[in-house]
Structures are given as C-alpha cells and as structure tokens.
Short mmCIF file of C-alpha atoms and ligand atoms in Angstrom, two decimals:
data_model
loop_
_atom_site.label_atom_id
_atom_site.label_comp_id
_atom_site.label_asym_id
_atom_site.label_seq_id
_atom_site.Cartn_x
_atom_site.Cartn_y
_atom_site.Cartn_z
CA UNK A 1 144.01 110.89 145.57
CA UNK A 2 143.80 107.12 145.21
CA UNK A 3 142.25 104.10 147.53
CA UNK A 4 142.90 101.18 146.27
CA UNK A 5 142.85 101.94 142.72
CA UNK A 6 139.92 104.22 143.04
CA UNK A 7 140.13 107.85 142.62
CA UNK A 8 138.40 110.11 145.33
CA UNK A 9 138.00 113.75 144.05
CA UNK A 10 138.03 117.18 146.26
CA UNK A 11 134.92 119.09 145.82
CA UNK A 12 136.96 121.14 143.40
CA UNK A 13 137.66 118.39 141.07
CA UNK A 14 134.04 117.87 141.26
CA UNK A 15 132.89 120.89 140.45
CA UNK A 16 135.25 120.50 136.73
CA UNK A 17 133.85 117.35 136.44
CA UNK A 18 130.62 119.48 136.39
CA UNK A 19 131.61 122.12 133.93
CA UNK A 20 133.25 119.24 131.94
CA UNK A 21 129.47 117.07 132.17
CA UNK A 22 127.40 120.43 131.18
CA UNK A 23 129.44 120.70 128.03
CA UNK A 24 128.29 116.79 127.68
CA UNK A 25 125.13 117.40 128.10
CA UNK A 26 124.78 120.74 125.73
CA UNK A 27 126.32 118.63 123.10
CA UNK A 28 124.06 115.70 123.38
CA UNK A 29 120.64 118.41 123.41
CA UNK A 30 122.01 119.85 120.54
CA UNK A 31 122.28 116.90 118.78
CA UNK A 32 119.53 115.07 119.61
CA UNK A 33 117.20 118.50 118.78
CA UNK A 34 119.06 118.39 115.84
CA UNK A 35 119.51 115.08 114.09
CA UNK A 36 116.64 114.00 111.33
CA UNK A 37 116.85 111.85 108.72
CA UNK A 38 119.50 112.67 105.60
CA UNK A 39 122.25 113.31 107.77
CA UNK A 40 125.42 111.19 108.35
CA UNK A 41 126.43 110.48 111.46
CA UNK A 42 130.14 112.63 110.17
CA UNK A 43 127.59 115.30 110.01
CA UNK A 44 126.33 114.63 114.03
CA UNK A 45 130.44 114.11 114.46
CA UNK A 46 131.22 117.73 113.61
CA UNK A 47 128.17 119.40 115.32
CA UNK A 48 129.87 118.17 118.53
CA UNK A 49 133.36 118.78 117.31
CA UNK A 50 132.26 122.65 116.71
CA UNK A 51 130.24 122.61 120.25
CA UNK A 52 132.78 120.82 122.33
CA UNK A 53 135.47 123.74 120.94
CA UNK A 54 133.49 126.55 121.05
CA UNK A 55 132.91 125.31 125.12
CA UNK A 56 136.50 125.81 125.67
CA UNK A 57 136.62 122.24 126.45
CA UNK A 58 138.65 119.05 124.75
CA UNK A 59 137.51 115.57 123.41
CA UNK A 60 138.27 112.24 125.44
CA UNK A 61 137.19 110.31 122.13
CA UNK A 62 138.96 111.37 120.15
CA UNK A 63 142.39 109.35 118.99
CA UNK A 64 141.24 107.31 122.18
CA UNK A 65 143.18 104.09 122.22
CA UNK A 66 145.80 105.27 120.02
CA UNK A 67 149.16 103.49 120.22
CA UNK A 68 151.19 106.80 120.10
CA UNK A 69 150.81 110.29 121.60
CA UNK A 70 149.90 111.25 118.07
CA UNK A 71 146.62 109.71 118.14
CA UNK A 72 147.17 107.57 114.51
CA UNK A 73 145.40 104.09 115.27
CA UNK A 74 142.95 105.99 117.89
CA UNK A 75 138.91 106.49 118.23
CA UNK A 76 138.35 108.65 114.79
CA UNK A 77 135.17 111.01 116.14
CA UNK A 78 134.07 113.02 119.05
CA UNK A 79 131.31 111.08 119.76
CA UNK A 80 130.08 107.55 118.73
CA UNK A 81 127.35 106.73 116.31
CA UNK A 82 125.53 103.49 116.69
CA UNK A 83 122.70 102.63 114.72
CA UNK A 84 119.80 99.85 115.11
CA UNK A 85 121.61 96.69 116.01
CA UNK A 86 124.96 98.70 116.52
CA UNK A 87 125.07 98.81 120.43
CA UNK A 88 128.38 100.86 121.11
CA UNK A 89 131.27 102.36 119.75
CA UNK A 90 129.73 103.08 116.15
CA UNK A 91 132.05 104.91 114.71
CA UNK A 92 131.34 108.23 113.22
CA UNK A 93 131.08 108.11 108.70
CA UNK A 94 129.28 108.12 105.54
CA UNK A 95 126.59 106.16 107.07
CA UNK A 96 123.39 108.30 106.43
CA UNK A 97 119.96 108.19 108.92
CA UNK A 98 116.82 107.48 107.61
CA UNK A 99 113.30 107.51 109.32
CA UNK A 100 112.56 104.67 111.64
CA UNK A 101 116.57 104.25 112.79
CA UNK A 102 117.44 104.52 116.04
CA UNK A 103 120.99 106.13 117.12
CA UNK A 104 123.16 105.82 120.28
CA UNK A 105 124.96 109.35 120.51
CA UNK A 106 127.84 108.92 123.24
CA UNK A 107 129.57 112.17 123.76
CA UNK A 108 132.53 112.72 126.44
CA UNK A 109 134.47 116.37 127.33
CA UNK A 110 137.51 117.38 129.37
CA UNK A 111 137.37 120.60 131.48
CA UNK A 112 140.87 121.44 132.97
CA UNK A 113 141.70 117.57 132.87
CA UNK A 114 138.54 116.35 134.28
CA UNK A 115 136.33 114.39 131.87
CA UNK A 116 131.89 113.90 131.39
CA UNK A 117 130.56 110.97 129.59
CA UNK A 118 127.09 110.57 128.68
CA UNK A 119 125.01 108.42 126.18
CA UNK A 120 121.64 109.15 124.73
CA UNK A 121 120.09 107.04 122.48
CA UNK A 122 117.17 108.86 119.93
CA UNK A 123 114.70 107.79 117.44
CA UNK A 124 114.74 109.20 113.42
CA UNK A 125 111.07 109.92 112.55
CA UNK A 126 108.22 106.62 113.35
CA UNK A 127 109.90 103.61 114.99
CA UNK A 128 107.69 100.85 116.20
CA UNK A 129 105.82 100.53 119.46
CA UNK A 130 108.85 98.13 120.54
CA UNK A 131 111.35 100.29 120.24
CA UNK A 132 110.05 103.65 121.64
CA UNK A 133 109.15 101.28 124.79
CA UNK A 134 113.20 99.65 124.43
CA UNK A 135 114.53 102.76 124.56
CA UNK A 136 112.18 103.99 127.75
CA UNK A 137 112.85 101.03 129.66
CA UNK A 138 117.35 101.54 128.88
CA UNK A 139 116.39 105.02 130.10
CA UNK A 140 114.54 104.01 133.34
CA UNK A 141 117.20 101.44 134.02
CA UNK A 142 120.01 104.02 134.28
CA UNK A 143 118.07 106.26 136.38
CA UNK A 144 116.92 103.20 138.14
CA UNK A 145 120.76 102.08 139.01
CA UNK A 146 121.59 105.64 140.22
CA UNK A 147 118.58 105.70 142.23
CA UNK A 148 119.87 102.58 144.11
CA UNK A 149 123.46 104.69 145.42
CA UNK A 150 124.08 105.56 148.80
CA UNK A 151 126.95 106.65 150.59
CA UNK A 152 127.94 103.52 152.24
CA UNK A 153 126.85 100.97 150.06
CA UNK A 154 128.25 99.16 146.70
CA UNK A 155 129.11 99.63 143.74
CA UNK A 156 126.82 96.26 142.51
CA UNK A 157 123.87 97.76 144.67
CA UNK A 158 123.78 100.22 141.03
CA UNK A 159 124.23 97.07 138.32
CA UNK A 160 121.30 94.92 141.00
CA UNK A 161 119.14 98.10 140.40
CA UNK A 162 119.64 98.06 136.68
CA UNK A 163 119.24 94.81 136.25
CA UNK A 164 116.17 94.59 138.26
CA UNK A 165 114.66 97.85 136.65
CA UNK A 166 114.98 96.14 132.86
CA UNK A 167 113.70 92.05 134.39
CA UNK A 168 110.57 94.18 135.38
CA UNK A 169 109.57 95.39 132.51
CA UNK A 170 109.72 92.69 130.22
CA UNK A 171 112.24 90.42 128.03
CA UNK A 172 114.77 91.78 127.41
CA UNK A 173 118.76 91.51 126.68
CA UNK A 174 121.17 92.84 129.10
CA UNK A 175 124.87 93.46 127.51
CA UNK A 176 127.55 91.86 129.86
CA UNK A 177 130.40 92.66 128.05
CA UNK A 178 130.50 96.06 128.58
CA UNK A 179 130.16 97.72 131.80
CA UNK A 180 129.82 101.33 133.17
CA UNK A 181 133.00 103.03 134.92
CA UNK A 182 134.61 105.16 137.67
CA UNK A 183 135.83 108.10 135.80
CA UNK A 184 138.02 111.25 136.68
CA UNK A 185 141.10 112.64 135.81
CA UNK A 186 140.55 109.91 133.09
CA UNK A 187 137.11 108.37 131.42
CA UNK A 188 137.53 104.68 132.45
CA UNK A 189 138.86 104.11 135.49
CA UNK A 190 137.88 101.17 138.29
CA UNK A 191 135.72 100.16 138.96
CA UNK A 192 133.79 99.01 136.83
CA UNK A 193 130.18 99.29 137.11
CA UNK A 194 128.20 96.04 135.72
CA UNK A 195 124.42 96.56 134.71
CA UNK A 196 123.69 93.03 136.38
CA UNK A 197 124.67 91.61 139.43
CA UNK A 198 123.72 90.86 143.20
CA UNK A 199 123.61 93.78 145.54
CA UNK A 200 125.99 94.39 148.62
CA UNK A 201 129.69 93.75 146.40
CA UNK A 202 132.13 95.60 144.92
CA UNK A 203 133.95 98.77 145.84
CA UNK A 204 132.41 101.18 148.64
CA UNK A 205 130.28 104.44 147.49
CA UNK A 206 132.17 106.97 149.02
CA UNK A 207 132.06 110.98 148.45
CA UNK A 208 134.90 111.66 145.87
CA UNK A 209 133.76 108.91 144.11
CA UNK A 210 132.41 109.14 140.51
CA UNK A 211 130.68 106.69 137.60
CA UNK A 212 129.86 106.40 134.56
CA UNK A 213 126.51 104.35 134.37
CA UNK A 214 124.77 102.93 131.11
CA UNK A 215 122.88 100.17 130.72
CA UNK A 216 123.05 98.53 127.09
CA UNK A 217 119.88 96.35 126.36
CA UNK A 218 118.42 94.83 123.29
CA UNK A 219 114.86 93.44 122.34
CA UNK A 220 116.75 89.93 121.55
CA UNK A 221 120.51 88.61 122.47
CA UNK A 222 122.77 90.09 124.75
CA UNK A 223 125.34 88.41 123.00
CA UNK A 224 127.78 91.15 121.14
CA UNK A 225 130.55 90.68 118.51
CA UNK A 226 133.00 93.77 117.07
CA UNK A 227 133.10 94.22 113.99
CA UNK A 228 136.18 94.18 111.40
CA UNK A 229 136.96 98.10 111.97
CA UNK A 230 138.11 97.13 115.75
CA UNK A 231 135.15 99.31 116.97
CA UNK A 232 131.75 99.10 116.12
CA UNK A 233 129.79 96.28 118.85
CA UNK A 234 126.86 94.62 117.59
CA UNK A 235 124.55 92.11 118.63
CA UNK A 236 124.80 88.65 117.09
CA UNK A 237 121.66 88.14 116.34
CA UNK A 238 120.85 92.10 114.61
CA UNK A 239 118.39 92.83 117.10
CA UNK A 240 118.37 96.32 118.04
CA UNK A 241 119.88 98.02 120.79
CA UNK A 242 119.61 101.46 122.72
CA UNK A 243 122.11 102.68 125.14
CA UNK A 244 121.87 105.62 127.90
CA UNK A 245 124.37 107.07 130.26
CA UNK A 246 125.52 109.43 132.96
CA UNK A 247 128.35 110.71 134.77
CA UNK A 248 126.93 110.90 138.49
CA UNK A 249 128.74 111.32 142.01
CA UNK A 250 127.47 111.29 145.90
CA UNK A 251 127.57 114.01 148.02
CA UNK A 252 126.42 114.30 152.20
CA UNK A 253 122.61 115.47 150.43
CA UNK A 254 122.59 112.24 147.56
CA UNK A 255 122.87 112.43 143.78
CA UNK A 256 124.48 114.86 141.20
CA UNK A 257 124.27 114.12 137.65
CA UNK A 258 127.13 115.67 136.60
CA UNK A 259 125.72 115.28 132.78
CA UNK A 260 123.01 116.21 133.11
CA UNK A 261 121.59 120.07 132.80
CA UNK A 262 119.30 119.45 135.73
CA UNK A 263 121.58 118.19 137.69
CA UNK A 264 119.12 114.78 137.89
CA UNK A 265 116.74 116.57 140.08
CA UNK A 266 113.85 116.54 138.43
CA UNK A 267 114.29 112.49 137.62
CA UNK A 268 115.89 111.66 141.45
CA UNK A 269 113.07 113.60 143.22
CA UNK A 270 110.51 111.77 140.59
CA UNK A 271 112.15 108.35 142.46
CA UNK A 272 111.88 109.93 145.52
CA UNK A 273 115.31 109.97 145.89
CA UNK A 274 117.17 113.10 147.61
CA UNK A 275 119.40 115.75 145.40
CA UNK A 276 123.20 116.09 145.85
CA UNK A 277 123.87 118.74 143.75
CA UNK A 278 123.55 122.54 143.74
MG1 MG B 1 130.16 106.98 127.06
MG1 MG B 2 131.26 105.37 129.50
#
C-alpha cells in the first residue's frame, strides 16, 4: 500500500524484507572475513554471486539501471566495489587489493520480491590512524541517524542525527549528492533520506515504513564527480572515503535492522535506544 508515494508494508512484507536483509548481511560477513590483499574485487563479486544463490534469494544490482528487461547497459556485479577515494558505485573488475586500501562492499538481495541493502566499508591489512578513525566515525553516524527514529517523527530527524554524529567528531566531508532511501518492493524508493539536514521535515516515520540509511564521508571534500564508466563516484579532490549502511524499519517496541544479524540490538541498546525486532 502507498501514502503519498511512500510504501507502508504489512508485518508480512516485513518479515521478507528480513529474510531478504539476513541474506545481506551473511554476504557482507562473508566477505568482509574473507577479503585480504591479492584479490580483485571480480573475485569479492562472485563470493556474493555464489552466496546470494545458494540463499535462494536474487540480486537487485545486478543489470540495475538497464534500459531493457534484458539487463544489457545495467549495474555489471552483485555488489559494488569502491576503493580509497572511490565513494560509491565502484564497479566490480580486474582491480586487485593491496594492504593499506580501504573497500566499500555494498551488497543488496530480493526475498519473494522484497529487497535488503547494506554497505560495509573494511580495511586491507595496516591503514593509518586516520582512516581506521574515518571509517569508525561513518559507522557511528549510521547508527547515530537510526538512533534518532521514532514513530511520529521525520524522516530529516535521521540525516540531523547523522550529520550531527560526524560535526562531533571532527572535520570531516559529508556527501550531499547521494542520499539514503525508502526501500520495499523495490531498493530506492521515496523518500529519500539525506545524511544532513535540520530535524522536524520530511515524510512522517510511520510503522510500514522502511530505509535505507548510509552516510558517505571523506577526510577532505564532499564534493563527488562519476567517472567515464557512468558508475564509479569519487571525490574531487582523491581523498578517501568510507561508506556504511542499513536497511532498518519501526515497529510499536523501536528499531529493527533488517540487515543486520543482530537485528541492531546489541548497537540500539548500546545508545540506549529500545529494540523493535524479534
Ligand atoms: Mg546500498
Ligand atoms: Mg542504498
């Protein structure tokens, strides 16, 4: 059912958003127990392609944006692959890791026509002090912004929360141009969910209702250009980027991670925020 453009699920929807979010989330552990450096990122691809299959479940990814139902001209991988200053939408190749690279794995699933979509980003080997900390404070942001959700409030209550949770912590670039998403019976639908903005605005945070969230931040520029394969976002100025997301709805008792295998307990309860899931 729609409200003004925004999808409100039944509780069984939910619950194959769920199944659909745990197959996320197995896929993302495996590959980020997994990854080291000497692999491509075609190697990461088909880890996920052989998980996502053997879970019964389909790809969202892939052939995503394709002009035809035959997918030619669409997203080429399961997941994307974006390296260092790469913030989104790497896509998935030759390109091989080495030690001190960072990697933005963004993996989405359909169960039964009801999609996940999650984002972890993971260091290869050493990285510097800066970095480890970057990718903590993206992290803490996201959990931060679904912290901030409450039945009856706003979808910018979730990009104020972001935003506020990366201005604390130090300098740092927040990406505009992108945005996190309702999602459903498709991965982006309204609204959108902006990791910046003033609290109180936007659409209502109803039960039914579920996002994507994932804050994008750099240690320089949030300024982004796309490269010339139509896909792969970088920042201008090659600073580095990491990028983390969940899938998350509300329910009468709070939160549910719906990518996550916890559910987001242990991280909600750790913000003393209350549970919504089961
Ligand atoms: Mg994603
Ligand atoms: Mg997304």
């Amino acid at each position: 059912m729609f409200d003004r453009g925004i999808e409100i699920k039944t509780p069984a929807q939910i619950e194959s958003m769920r199944e659909a979010g745990l197959v996320v989330a197995s896929t993302l552990e495996l590959l980020r127990t997994t990854v080291q450096a000497g692999m491509t990122t075609a190697e990461l691809n088909a880890l996920a392609h052989d998980h996502i299959r053997a879970q019964g479940a389909t790809s969202n990814f892939l052939g995503y944006g394709a002009h035809s139902a035959s997918g030619v001209g669409g997203f080429a991988g399961v997941i994307c692959t974006s390296v260092n200053d790469e913030v989104v939408h790497g896509i998935p190749g030759t390109r091989t890791l080495h030690d001190g690279d960072i990697i933005s794995i963004d993996c989405g699933a359909i169960i039964d026509g009801w999609h996940g979509d999650a984002a972890i980003t993971v260091a290869i080997g050493d990285v510097p002090d800066e970095v480890t900390e970057l990718m903590r404070v993206t992290e803490q942001s996201l959990w931060d912004g679904i912290a901030a959700a409450r039945l009856g409030g706003r979808v910018s209550d979730i990009s104020h929360a972001v935003e506020s949770s990366v201005r604390a912590q130090g300098d740092y670039g927040i990406v505009e141009g992108f945005t996190g998403h309702g999602i459903g019976s498709a991965m982006h639908q309204p609204p959108n969910v902006p990791n910046v903005g003033r609290p109180g605005r936007g659409a209502k945070l109803v039960k039914g209702l579920a996002l994507a969230v994932e804050p994008m931040i750099t240690l320089a520029t949030p300024n982004t250009r796309t490269l010339a394969d139509d896909w792969t976002v970088v920042t201008t100025d090659g600073s580095w980027a990491a990028h983390y997301e969940h899938t998350f709805t509300l329910t009468d008792s709070g939160a549910w991670v719906l990518t996550a295998i916890d559910g987001g307990k242990a991280r909600l309860e750790a913000l003393g925020v209350p549970y919504g899931g089961h």
